[in-house]
Coordinates of C-alpha atoms in Angstrom, one line a residue:
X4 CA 0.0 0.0 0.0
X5 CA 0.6 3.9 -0.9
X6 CA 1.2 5.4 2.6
X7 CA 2.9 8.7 1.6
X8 CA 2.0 11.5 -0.7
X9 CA 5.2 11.1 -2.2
X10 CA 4.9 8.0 -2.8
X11 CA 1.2 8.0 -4.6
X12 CA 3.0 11.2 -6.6
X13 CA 5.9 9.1 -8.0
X14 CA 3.5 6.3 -9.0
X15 CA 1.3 8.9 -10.9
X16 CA 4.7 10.4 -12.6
X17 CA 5.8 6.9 -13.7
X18 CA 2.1 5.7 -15.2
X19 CA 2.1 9.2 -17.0
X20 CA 6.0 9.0 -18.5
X21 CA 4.6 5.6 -19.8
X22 CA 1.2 6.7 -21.4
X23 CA 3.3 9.5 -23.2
X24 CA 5.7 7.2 -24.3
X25 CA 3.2 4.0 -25.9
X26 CA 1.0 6.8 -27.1
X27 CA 3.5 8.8 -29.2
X28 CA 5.4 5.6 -30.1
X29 CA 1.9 3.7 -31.2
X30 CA 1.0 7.4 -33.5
X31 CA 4.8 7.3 -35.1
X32 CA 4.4 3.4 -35.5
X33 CA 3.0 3.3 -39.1
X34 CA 6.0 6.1 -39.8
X35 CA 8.8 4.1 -38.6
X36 CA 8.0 0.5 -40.6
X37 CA 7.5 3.1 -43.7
X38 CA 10.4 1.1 -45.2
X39 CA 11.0 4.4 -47.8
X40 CA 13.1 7.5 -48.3
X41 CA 11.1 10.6 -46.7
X42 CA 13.8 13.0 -47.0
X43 CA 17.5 13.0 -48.9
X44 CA 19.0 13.7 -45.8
X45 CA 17.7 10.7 -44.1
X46 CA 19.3 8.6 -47.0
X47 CA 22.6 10.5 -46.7
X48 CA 23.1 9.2 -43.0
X49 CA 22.2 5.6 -43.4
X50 CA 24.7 5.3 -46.3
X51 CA 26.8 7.3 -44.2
X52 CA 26.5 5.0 -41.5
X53 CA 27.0 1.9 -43.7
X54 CA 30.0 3.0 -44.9
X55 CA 31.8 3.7 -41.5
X56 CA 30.9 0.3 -40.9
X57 CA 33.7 -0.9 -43.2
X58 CA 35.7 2.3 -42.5
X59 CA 35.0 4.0 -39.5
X60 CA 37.5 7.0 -40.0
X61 CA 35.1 10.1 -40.1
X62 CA 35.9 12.7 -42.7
X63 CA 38.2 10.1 -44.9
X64 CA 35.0 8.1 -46.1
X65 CA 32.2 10.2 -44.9
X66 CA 31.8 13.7 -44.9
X67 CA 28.2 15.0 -44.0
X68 CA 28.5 18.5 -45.2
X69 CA 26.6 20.4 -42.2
X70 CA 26.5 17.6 -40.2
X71 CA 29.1 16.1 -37.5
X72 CA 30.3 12.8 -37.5
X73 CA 28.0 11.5 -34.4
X74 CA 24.7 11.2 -35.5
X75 CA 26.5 9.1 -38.4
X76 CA 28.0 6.8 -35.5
X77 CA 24.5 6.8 -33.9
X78 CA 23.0 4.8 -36.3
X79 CA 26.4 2.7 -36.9
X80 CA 26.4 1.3 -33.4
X81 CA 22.4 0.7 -33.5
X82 CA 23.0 -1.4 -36.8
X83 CA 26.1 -3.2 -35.7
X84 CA 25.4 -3.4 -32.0
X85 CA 22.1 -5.3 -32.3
X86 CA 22.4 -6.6 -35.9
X87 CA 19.9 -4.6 -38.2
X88 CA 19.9 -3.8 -41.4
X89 CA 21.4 -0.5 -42.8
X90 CA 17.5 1.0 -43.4
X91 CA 14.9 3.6 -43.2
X92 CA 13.5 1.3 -40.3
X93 CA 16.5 1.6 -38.4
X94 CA 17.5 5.2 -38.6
X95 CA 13.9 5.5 -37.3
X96 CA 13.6 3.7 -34.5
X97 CA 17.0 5.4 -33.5
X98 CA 15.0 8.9 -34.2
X99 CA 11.9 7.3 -31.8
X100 CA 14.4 6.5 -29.3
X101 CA 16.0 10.3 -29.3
X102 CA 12.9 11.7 -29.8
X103 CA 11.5 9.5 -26.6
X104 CA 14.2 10.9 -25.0
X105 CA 13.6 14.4 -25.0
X106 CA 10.1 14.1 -23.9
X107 CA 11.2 12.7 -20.7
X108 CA 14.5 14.8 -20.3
X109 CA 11.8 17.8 -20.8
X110 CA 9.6 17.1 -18.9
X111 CA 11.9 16.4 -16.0
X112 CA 13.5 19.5 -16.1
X113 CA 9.7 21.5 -16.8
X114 CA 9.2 19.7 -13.4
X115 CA 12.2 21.0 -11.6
X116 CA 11.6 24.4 -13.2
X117 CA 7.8 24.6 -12.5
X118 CA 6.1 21.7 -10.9
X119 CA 4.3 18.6 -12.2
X120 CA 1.6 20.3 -13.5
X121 CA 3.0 22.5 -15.8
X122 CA 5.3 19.7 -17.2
X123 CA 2.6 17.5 -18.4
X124 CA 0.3 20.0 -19.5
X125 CA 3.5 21.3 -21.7
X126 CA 4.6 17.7 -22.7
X127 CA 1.4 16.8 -23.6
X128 CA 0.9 19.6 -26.2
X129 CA 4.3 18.1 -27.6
X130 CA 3.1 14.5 -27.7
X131 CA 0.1 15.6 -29.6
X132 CA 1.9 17.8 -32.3
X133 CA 5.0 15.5 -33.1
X134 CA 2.6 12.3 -32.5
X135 CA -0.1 13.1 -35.1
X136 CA 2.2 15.5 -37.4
X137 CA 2.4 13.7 -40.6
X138 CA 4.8 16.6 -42.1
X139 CA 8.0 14.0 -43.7
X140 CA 10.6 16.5 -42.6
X141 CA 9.1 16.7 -38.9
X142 CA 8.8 12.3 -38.9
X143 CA 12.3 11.2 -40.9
X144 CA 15.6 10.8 -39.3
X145 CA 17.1 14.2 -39.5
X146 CA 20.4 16.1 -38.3
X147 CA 18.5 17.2 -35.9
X148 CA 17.8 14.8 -33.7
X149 CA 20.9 13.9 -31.8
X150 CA 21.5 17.8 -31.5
X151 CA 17.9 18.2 -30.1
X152 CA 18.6 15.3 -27.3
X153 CA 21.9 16.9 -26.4
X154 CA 20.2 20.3 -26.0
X155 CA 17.5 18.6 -23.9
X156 CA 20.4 17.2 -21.3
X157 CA 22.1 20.3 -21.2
X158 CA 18.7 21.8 -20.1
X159 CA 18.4 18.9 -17.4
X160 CA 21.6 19.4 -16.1
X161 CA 21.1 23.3 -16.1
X162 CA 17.9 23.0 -14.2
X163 CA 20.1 20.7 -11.8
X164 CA 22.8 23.3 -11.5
X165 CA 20.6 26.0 -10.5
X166 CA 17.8 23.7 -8.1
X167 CA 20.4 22.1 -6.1
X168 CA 21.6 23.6 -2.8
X169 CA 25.3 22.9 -3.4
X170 CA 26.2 23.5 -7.0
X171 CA 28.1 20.1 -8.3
X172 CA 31.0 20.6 -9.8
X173 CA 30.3 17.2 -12.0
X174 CA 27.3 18.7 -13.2
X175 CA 29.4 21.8 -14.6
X176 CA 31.9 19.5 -16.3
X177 CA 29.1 17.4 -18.1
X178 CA 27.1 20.0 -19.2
X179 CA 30.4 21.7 -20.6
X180 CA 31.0 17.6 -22.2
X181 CA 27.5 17.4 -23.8
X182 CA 27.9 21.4 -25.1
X183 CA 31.1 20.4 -27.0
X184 CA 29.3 17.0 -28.3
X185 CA 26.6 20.0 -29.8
X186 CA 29.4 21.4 -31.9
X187 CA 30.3 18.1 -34.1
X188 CA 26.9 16.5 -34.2
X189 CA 25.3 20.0 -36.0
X190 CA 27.6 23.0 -36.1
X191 CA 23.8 25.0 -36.7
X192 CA 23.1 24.1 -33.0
X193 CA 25.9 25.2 -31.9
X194 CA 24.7 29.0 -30.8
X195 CA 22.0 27.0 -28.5
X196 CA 24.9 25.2 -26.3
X197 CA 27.1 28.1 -26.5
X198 CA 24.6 30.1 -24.8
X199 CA 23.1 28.0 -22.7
X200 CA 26.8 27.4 -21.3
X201 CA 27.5 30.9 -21.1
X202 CA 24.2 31.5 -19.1
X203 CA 26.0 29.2 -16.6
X204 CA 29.0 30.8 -16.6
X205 CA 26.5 34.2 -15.3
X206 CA 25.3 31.9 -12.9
X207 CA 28.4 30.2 -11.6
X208 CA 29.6 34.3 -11.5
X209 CA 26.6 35.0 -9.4
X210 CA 26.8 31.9 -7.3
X211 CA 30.2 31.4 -6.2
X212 CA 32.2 34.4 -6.9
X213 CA 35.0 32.9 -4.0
X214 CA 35.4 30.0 -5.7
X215 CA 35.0 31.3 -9.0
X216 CA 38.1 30.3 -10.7
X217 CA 37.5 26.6 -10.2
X218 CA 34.3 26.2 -10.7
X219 CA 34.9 28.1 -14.4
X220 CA 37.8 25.3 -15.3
X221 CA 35.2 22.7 -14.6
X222 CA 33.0 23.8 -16.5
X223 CA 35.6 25.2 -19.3
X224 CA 37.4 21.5 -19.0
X225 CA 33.8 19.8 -19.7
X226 CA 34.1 22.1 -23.3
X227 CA 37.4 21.3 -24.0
X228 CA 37.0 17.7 -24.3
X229 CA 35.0 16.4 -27.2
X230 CA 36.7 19.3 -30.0
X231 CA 40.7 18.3 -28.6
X232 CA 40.3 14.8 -28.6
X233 CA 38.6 15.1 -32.4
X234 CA 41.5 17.4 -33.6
X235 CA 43.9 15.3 -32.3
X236 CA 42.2 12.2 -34.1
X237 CA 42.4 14.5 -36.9
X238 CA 46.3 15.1 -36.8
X239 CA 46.9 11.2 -35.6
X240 CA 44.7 10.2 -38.9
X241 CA 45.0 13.1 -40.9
X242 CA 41.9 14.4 -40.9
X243 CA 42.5 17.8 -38.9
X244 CA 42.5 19.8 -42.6
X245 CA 38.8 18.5 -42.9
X246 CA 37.7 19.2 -40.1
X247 CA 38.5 22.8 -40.3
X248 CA 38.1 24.0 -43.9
X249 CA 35.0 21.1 -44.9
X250 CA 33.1 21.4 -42.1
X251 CA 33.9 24.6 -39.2
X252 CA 34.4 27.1 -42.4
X253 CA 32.1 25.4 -44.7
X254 CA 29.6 26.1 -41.8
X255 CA 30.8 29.6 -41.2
X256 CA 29.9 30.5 -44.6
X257 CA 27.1 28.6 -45.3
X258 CA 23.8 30.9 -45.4
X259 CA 26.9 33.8 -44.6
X260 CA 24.4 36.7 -46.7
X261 CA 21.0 35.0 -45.8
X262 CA 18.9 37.8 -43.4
X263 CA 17.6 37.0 -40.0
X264 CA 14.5 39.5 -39.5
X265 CA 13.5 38.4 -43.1
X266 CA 14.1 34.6 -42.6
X267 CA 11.6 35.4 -39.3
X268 CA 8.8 37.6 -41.3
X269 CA 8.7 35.2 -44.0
X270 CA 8.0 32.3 -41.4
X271 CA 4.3 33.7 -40.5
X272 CA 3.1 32.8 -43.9
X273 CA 4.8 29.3 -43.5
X274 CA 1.6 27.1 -42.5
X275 CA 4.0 24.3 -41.4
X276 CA 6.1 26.6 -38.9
X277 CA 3.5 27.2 -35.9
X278 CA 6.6 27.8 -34.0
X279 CA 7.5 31.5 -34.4
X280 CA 3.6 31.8 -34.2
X281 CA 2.8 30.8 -31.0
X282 CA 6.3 32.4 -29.5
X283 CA 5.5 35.8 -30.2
X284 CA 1.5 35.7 -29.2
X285 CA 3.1 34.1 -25.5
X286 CA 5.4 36.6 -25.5
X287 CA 3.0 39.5 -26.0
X288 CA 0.5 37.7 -23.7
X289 CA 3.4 37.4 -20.7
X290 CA 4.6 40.6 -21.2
X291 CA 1.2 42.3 -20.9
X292 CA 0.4 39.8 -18.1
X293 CA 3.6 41.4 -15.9
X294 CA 3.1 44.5 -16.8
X295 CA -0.7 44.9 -16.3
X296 CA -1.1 42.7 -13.1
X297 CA 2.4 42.4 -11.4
X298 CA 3.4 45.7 -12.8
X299 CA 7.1 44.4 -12.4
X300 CA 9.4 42.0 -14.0
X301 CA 12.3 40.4 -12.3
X302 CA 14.5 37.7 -14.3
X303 CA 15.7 34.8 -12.5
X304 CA 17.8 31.8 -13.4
X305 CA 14.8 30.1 -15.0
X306 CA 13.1 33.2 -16.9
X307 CA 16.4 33.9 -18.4
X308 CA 17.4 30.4 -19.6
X309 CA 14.2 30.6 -21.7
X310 CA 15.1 33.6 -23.3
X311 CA 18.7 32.7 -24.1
X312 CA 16.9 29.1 -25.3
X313 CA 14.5 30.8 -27.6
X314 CA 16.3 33.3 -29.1
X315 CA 19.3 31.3 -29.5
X316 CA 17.2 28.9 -31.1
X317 CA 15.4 31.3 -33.5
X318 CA 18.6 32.5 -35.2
X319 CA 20.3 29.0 -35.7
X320 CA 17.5 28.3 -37.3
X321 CA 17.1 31.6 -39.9
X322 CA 20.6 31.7 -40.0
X323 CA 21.4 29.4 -42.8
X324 CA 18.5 31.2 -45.1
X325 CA 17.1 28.2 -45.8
X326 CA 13.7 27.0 -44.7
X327 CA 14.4 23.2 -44.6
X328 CA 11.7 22.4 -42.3
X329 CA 13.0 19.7 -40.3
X330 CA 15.5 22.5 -38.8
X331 CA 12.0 23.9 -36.8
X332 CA 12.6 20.9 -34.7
X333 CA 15.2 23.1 -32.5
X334 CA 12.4 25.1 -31.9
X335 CA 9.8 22.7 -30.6
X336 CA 11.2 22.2 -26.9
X337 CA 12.1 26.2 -26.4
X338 CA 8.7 26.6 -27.2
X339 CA 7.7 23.8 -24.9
X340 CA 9.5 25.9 -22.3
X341 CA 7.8 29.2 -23.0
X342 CA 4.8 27.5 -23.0
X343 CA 5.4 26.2 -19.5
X344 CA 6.2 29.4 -18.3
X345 CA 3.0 30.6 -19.6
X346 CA 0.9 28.0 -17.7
X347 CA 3.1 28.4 -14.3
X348 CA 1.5 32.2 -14.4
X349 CA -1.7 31.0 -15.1
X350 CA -1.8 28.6 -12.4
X351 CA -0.2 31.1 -9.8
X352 CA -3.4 33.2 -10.3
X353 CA -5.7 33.5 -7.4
X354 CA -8.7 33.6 -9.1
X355 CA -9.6 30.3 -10.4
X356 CA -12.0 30.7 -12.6
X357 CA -9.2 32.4 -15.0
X358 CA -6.7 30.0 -14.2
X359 CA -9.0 27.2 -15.5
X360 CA -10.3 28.8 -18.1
X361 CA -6.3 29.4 -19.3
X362 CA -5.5 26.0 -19.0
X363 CA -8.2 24.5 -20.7
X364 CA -7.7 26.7 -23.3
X365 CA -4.1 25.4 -23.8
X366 CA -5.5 21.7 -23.9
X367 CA -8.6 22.2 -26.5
X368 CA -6.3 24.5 -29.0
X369 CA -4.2 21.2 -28.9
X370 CA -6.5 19.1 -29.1
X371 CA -8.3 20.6 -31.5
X372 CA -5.2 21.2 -34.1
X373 CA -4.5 17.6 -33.9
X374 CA -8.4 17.0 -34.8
X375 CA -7.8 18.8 -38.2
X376 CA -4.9 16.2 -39.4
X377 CA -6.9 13.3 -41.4
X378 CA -6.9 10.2 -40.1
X379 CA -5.9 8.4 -43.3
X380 CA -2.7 7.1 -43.1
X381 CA -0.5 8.4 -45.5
X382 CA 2.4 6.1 -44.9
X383 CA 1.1 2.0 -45.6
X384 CA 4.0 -0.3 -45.8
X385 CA 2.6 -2.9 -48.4
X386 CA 6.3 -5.3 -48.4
X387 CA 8.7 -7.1 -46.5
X388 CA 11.4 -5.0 -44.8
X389 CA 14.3 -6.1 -47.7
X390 CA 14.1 -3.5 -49.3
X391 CA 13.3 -3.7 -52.8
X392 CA 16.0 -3.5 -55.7
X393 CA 14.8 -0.9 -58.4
X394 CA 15.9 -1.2 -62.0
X395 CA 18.6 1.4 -61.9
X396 CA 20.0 -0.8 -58.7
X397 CA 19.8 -3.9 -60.5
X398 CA 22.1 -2.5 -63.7
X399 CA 24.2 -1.0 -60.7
X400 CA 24.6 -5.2 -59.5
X401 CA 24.9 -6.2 -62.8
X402 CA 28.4 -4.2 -62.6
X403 CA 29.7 -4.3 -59.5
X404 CA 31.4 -7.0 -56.6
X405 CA 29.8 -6.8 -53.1
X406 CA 33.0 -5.1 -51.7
X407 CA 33.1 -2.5 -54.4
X408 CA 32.3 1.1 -53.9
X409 CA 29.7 3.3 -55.7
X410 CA 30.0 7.1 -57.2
X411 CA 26.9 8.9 -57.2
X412 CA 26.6 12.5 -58.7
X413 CA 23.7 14.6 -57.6
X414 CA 21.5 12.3 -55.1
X415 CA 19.9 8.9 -54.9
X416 CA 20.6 7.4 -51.4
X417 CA 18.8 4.7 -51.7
X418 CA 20.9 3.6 -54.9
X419 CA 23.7 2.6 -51.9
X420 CA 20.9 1.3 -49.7
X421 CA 19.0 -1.5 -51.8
X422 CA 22.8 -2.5 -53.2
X423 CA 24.1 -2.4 -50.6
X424 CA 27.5 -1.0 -52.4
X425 CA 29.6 1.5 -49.9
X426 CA 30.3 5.6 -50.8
X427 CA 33.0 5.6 -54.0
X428 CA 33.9 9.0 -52.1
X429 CA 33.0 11.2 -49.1
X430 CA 30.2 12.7 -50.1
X431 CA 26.7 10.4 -50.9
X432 CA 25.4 13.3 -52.6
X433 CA 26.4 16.9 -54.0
X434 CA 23.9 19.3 -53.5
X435 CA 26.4 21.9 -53.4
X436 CA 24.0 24.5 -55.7
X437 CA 23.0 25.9 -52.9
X438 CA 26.5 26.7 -51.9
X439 CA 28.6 29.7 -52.7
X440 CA 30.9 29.8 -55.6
X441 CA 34.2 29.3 -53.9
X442 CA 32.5 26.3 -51.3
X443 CA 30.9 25.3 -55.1
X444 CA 34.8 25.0 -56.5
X445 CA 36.4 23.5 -53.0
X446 CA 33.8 21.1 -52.5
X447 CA 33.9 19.7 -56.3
X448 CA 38.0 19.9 -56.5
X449 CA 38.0 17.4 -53.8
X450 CA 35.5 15.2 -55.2
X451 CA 37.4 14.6 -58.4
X452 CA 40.9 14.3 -56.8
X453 CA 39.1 11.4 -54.5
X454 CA 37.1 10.4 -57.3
X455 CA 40.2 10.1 -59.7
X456 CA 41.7 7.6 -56.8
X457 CA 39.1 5.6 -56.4
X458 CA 37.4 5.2 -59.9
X459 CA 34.6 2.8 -58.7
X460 CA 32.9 0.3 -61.5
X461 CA 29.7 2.3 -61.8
X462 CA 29.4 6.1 -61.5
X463 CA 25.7 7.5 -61.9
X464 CA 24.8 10.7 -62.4
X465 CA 21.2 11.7 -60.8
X466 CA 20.8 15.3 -62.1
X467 CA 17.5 15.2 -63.6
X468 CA 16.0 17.3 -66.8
X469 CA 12.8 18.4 -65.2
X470 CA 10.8 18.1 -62.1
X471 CA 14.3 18.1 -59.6
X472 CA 15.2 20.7 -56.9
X473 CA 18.5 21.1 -58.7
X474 CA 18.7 20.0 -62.6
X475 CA 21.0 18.7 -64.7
X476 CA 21.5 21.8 -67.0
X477 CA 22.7 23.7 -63.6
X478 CA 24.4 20.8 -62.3
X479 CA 25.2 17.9 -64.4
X480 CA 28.2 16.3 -64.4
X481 CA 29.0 17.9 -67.8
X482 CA 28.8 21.1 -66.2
X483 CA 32.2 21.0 -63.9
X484 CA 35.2 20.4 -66.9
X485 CA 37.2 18.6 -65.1
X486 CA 34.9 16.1 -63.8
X487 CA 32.9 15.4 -67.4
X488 CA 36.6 14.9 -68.3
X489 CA 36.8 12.2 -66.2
X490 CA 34.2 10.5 -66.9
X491 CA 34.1 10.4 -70.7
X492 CA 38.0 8.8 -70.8
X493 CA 37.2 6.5 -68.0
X494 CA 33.9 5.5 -68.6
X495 CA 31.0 4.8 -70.8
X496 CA 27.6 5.5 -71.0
X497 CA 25.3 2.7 -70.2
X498 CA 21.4 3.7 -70.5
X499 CA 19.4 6.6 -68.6
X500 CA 16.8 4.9 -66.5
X501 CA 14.2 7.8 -65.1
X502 CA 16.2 10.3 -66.1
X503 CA 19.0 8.7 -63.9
X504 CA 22.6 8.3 -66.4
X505 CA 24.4 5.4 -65.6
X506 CA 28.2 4.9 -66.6
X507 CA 30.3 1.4 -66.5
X508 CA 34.4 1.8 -66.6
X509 CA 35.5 1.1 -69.7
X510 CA 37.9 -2.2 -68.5
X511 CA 34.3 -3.2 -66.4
X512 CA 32.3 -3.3 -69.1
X513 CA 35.2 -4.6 -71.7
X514 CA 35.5 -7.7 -68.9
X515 CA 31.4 -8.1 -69.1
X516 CA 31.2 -8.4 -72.4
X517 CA 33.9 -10.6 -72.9
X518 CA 32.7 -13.1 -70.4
X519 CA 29.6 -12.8 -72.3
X520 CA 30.9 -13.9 -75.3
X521 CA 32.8 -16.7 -73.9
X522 CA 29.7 -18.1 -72.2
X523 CA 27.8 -17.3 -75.7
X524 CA 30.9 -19.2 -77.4
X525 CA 31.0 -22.5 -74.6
X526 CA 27.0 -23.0 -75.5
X527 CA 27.5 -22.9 -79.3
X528 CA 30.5 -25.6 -78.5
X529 CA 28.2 -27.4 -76.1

């Protein structure tokens, strides 16, 4: 028997953690066996993955552009660790898992911030937007993920840092650990952890100004960790050029002209970003609130983190000047938080009657969104998990040995996926157009010097005529001289296949067709 409050309290926690977690798992269900590509980038990090498999050396046979090397070794250790296959399935279930994650982290640290109340009135608005959300960038594996669950235990630990009565010095150094993890898993998030780290630097200041010294080097040697040990990987494998110029000033100047305040005004005629949305109308309702009825407003430790959260938040994701919609995802827990916030002031109103009537409205505005998504589901898996082999793969078998790389120009992850053949050369696909000129030239001088040592059986070139984000008159392979070079002494054009060209090398396909004729030669014998 329940004897204590406490005890009955814990209980109710654990029973509700575990109705949020089998309902949002049973709503992504249908998603996750949805054995097929929803987005190019999900592609790009199961191939990735794959191929660290046979070469796990990050940046010499993987190189994910904007994205670090650990959400690539995420899915490698899920794969290898419990034996499944290199699929849409499995990057999934690791995205369930991270996404699982955060609720709880949240809602823990909603709970130490608030009180239990606020944190499952606040998760619960998250379970029903990312549960019933059938939006492919908001459901597929993404770069965000891993970023988003490191975030979400740097919130944690912050919420420890400033709750407890004697600050931990191990809490300083992990936070500072998982902040420098941020850094190489999405460089984009990276303005989140930085200031969430600085805000505890402001509060270490505050805290323990005696003791100030040491309690900075723990947090500063927490920081320090994760980047020296991957730089001096980089100079022990030879990697350390990579890491700076392909992916720290690749980052730097990607989206380097792209405009904040119009990135934001732009986003309230996005119907799919109800982030921004609902940030500023809290905002403008909390604001009024404190000045109307408390006619003061004093930040605290808490009040502050949420500001540094959201707005550090809002410009890593205008920043780039790109609206991929899967990068709203950093904003969905800041949000969460502001929302919280917005219901702790509600329910710290002495009348009732309002109070109610605010958090009720919370619940059927949820509710009722979720009500408006159609119940049809749009993602009906109809085969086995083996993933089918399409006729461009089967040419691509036709070719090629099982331990023999594939070149891909343009993108087609799933061409590596259903063959199973590993990444010819860092990069699983080149959607540099978006890029500047010079990260344009740097990025495609490196691809034919790797391509040029390498010079894998079948090279296919995915740049399409029509009816493609980026087409082949743009970006063909005939486009960059040197590479269209390449190719036409080295190889020979095979057939195009939905507007997919597909090239043997020339001694490949001289040594197919001769063991063609010799088998046509031993049955006219025969």
């Amino acid at each position: 028997m329940l004897k204590t409050p406490a005890e009955k309290l814990k209980i109710f926690t654990y029973l509700l953690l575990a109705t949020f977690t089998i309902t949002f798992t049973a709503f992504r269900l249908p998603v996750i066996v949805y054995n097929v590509a929803l987005n190019p980038d999900e592609s790009m990090f199961i191939v990735g993955a794959m191929t660290l498999a046979e070469n796990p050396i990050y940046w010499e046979s993987v190189d994910g552009c904007t994205s670090g090397p650990f959400s690539f070794y995420a899915i490698t250790a899920f794969c290898e660790f419990l034996r499944q296959p290199y699929d849409y399935i499995s990057a999934r279930i690791m995205g369930l898992f991270l996404m699982v994650s955060n609720l709880l982290l949240n809602f823990f640290t909603l709970r130490k911030f608030f009180s239990i109340a606020v944190a499952t009135t606040s998760i619960f608005c998250v379970v029903a937007f990312l549960g019933t959300t059938r939006h492919p960038d908001f459901v597929h594996f993404g770069s965000e993920h891993l970023p988003v669950f490191l975030l979400s235990i740097m919130s944690f630990l912050y919420a420890q840092i400033i709750q407890s009565s004697k600050l931990q010095k191990s809490h300083l150094f992990w936070l500072g650990f998982v902040a420098g993890m941020v850094l190489f898993t999405k460089l984009q998030a990276a303005p989140i952890a930085a200031s969430i780290v600085g805000l505890t630097y402001w509060f270490i200041y505050r805290k323990k100004r005696k003791q100030l010294l040491s309690y900075f080097n723990m947090l500063t040697l927490g920081g320090l960790c994760v980047p020296c040990l991957l730089f001096a990987s980089g100079i022990y494998f030879g990697f350390s050029k990579e890491i700076w110029v392909y992916y720290i000033q690749h980052n730097l100047g990607y989206g380097s002209d792209a405009s904040i305040i119009s990135g934001l005004l732009e986003s309230f005629n996005d119907p799919s970003n109800i982030f921004t949305k609902i940030i500023v109308v809290l905002t403008i309702l909390i604001i009024t609130f404190q000045i109307i009825y408390k006619k003061l407003f004093k930040p605290t430790a808490i009040t502050l983190f949420i500001v540094v959260f959201i707005s550090s938040s809002i410009f890593a994701v205008f920043k780039p000047g790109f609206m991929f919609h899967h990068y709203l995802l950093l904003l969905v827990f800041p949000t969460t938080f502001l929302l919280g916030y917005f219901i702790y002031i509600f329910l710290g109103l002495s009348n009732t009657y309002i109070k109610n009537t605010g958090i009720a409205t919370v619940i059927l505005i949820t509710v009722s969104s979720t009500l408006i998504i159609p119940l049809k589901n749009e993602y009906i898996t109809t085969t086995k998990r083996t993933m089918s082999v399409s006729p461009i793969g089967k040419e691509i078998l036709k070719y090629t040995l099982p331990d023999e790389p594939l070149i891909v120009w343009g993108e087609s992850g799933k061409h590596y996926l259903e063959t199973k053949r590993m990444q010819g050369v860092r990069w699983s696909h080149t959607y540099w157009g978006m890029y500047s000129d010079s990260l344009q030239k740097l990025f495609r001088k490196e691809y034919i010097k790797e391509f040029q040592s390498k010079l894998a059986p079948v090279f296919i070139d995915t740049h399409a005529n029509e009816g493609s984000f980026i087409l082949r008159k743009d970006c063909g392979y005939e486009t960059v001289p040197e590479l269209k070079k390449l190719v036409n002494e080295k190889y020979q054009f095979l057939t195009e296949i939905d507007q997919q060209r597909i090239f043997v090398r020339n001694d490949r396909l001289a040594e197919i067709k001769k063991n063609e004729s010799e088998i046509k030669q031993s049955d006219g014998t025969e």
